[in-house]
PDB file of C-alpha atoms in Angstrom:
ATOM      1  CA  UNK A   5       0.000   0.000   0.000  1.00 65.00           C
ATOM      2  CA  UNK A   6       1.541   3.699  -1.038  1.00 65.00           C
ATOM      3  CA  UNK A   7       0.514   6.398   1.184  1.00 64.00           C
ATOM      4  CA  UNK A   8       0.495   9.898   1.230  1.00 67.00           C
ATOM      5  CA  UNK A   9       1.637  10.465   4.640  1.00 70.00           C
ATOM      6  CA  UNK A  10       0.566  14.452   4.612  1.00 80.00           C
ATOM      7  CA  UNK A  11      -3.013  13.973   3.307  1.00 81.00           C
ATOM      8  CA  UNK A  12      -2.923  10.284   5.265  1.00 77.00           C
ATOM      9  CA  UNK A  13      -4.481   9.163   2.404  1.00 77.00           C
ATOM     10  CA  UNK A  14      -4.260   5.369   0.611  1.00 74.00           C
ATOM     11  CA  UNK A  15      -2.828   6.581  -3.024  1.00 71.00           C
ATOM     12  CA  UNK A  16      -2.574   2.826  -4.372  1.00 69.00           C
ATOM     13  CA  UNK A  17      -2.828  -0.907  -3.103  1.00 71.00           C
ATOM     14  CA  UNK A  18      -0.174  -3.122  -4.953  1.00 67.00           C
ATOM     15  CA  UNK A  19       0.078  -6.965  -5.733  1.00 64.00           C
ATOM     16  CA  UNK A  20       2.985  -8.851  -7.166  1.00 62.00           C
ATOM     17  CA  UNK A  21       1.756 -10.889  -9.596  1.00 66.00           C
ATOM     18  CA  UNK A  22       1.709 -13.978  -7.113  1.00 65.00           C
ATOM     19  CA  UNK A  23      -0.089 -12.239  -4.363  1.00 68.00           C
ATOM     20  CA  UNK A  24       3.362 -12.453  -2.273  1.00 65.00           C
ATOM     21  CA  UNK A  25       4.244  -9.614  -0.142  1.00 71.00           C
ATOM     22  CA  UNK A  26       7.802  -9.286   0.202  1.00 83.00           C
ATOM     23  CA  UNK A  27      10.711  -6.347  -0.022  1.00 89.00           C
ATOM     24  CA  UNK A  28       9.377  -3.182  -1.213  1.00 89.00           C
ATOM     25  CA  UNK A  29      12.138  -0.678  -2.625  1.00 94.00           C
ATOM     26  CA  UNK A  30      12.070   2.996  -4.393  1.00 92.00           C
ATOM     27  CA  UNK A  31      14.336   3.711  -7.486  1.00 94.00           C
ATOM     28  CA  UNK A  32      16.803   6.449  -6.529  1.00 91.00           C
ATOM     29  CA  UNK A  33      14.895   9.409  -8.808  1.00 88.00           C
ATOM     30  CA  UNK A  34      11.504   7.482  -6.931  1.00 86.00           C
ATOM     31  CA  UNK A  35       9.679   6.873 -10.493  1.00 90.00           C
ATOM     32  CA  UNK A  36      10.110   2.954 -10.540  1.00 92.00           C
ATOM     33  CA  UNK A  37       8.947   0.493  -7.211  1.00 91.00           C
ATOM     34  CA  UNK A  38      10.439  -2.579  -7.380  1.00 94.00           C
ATOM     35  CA  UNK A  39       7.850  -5.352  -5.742  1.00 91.00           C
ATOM     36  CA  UNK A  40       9.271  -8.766  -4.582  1.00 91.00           C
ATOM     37  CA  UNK A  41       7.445 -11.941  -4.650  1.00 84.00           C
ATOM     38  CA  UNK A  42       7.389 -15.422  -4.650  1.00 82.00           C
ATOM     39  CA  UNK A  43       8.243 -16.021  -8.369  1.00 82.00           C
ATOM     40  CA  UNK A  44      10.363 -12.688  -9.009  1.00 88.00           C
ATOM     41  CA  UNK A  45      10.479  -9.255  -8.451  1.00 93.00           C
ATOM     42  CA  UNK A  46       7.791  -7.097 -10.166  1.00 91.00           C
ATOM     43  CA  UNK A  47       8.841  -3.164 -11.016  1.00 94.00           C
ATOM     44  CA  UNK A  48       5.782  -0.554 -11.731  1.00 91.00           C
ATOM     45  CA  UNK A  49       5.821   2.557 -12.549  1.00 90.00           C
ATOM     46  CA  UNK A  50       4.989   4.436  -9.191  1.00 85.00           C
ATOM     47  CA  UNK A  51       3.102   7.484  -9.782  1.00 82.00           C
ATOM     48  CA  UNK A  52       0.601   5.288 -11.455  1.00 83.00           C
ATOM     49  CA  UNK A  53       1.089   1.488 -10.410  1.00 82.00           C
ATOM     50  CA  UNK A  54       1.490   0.007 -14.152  1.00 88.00           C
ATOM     51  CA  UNK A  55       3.779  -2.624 -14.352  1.00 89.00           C
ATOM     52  CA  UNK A  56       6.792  -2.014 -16.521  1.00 93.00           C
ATOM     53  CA  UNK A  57       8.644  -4.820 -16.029  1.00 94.00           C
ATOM     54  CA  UNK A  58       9.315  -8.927 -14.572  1.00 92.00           C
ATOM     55  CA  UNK A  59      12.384 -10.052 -13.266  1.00 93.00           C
ATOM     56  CA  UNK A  60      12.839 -13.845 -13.008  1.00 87.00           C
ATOM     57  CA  UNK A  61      14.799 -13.407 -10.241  1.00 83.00           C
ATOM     58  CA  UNK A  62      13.006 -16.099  -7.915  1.00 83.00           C
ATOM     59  CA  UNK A  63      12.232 -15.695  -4.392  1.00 86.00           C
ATOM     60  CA  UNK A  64      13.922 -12.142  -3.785  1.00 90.00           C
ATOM     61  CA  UNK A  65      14.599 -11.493   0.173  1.00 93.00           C
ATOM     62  CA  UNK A  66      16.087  -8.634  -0.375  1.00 95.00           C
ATOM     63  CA  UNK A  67      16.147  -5.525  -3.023  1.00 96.00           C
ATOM     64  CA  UNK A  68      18.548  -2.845  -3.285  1.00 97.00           C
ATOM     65  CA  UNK A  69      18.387   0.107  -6.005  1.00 96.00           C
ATOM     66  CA  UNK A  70      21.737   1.157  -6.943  1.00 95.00           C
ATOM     67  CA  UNK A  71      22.905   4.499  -7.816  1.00 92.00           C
ATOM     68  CA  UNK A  72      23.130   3.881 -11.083  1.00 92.00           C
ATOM     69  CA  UNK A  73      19.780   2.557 -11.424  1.00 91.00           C
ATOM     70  CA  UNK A  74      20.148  -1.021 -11.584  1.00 95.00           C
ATOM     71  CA  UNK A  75      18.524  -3.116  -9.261  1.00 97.00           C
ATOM     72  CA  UNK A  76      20.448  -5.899  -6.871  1.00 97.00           C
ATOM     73  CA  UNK A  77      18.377  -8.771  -5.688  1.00 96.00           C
ATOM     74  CA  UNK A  78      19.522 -11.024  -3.081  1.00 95.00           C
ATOM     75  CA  UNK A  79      17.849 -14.387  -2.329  1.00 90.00           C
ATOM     76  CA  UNK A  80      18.054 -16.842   0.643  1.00 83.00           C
ATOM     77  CA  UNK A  81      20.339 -19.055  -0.739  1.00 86.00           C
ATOM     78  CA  UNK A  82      23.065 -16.562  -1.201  1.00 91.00           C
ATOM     79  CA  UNK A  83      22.521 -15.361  -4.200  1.00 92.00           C
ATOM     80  CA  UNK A  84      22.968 -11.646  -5.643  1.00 95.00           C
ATOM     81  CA  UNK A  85      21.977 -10.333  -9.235  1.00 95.00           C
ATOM     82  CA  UNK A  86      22.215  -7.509 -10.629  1.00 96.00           C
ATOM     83  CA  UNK A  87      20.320  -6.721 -13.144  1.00 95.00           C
TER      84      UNK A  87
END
């Protein structure tokens, strides 16, 4: 769920495409969300909540926008990918 914490107002309610709530992170300049579920990470635009894009990352536990604007998923087997 995105909120607008000065009007404390529900802006939009968000699924991954498997229903699984898991790590929520912001893109750097805030346009992109980057959703983690059970099958992959799903990224949406944020302003509006389209999807944009699927990563097949698997079961992300962790998301991490960097600088440069690629994404880093880590998993709970060890794994990191950048993508």
């Amino acid at each position: 769920v995105l909120v607008d914490p000065g009007a404390g107002l529900v802006r939009k309610q968000l699924r991954t495409r498997d229903e699984m709530a898991g790590p929520v992170a912001f893109a750097p300049r805030g346009a992109m969300l980057a959703l983690a579920g059970k099958e992959g990470v799903d990224l949406v635009e944020a302003a509006t909540g389209q999807p944009a894009q699927t990563l097949d990352s698997g079961r992300a536990t962790a998301l991490a926008w960097l600088p440069d604007g690629r994404l880093a998923t880590g998993s709970a087997d060890g794994r990191v990918l950048l993508w």
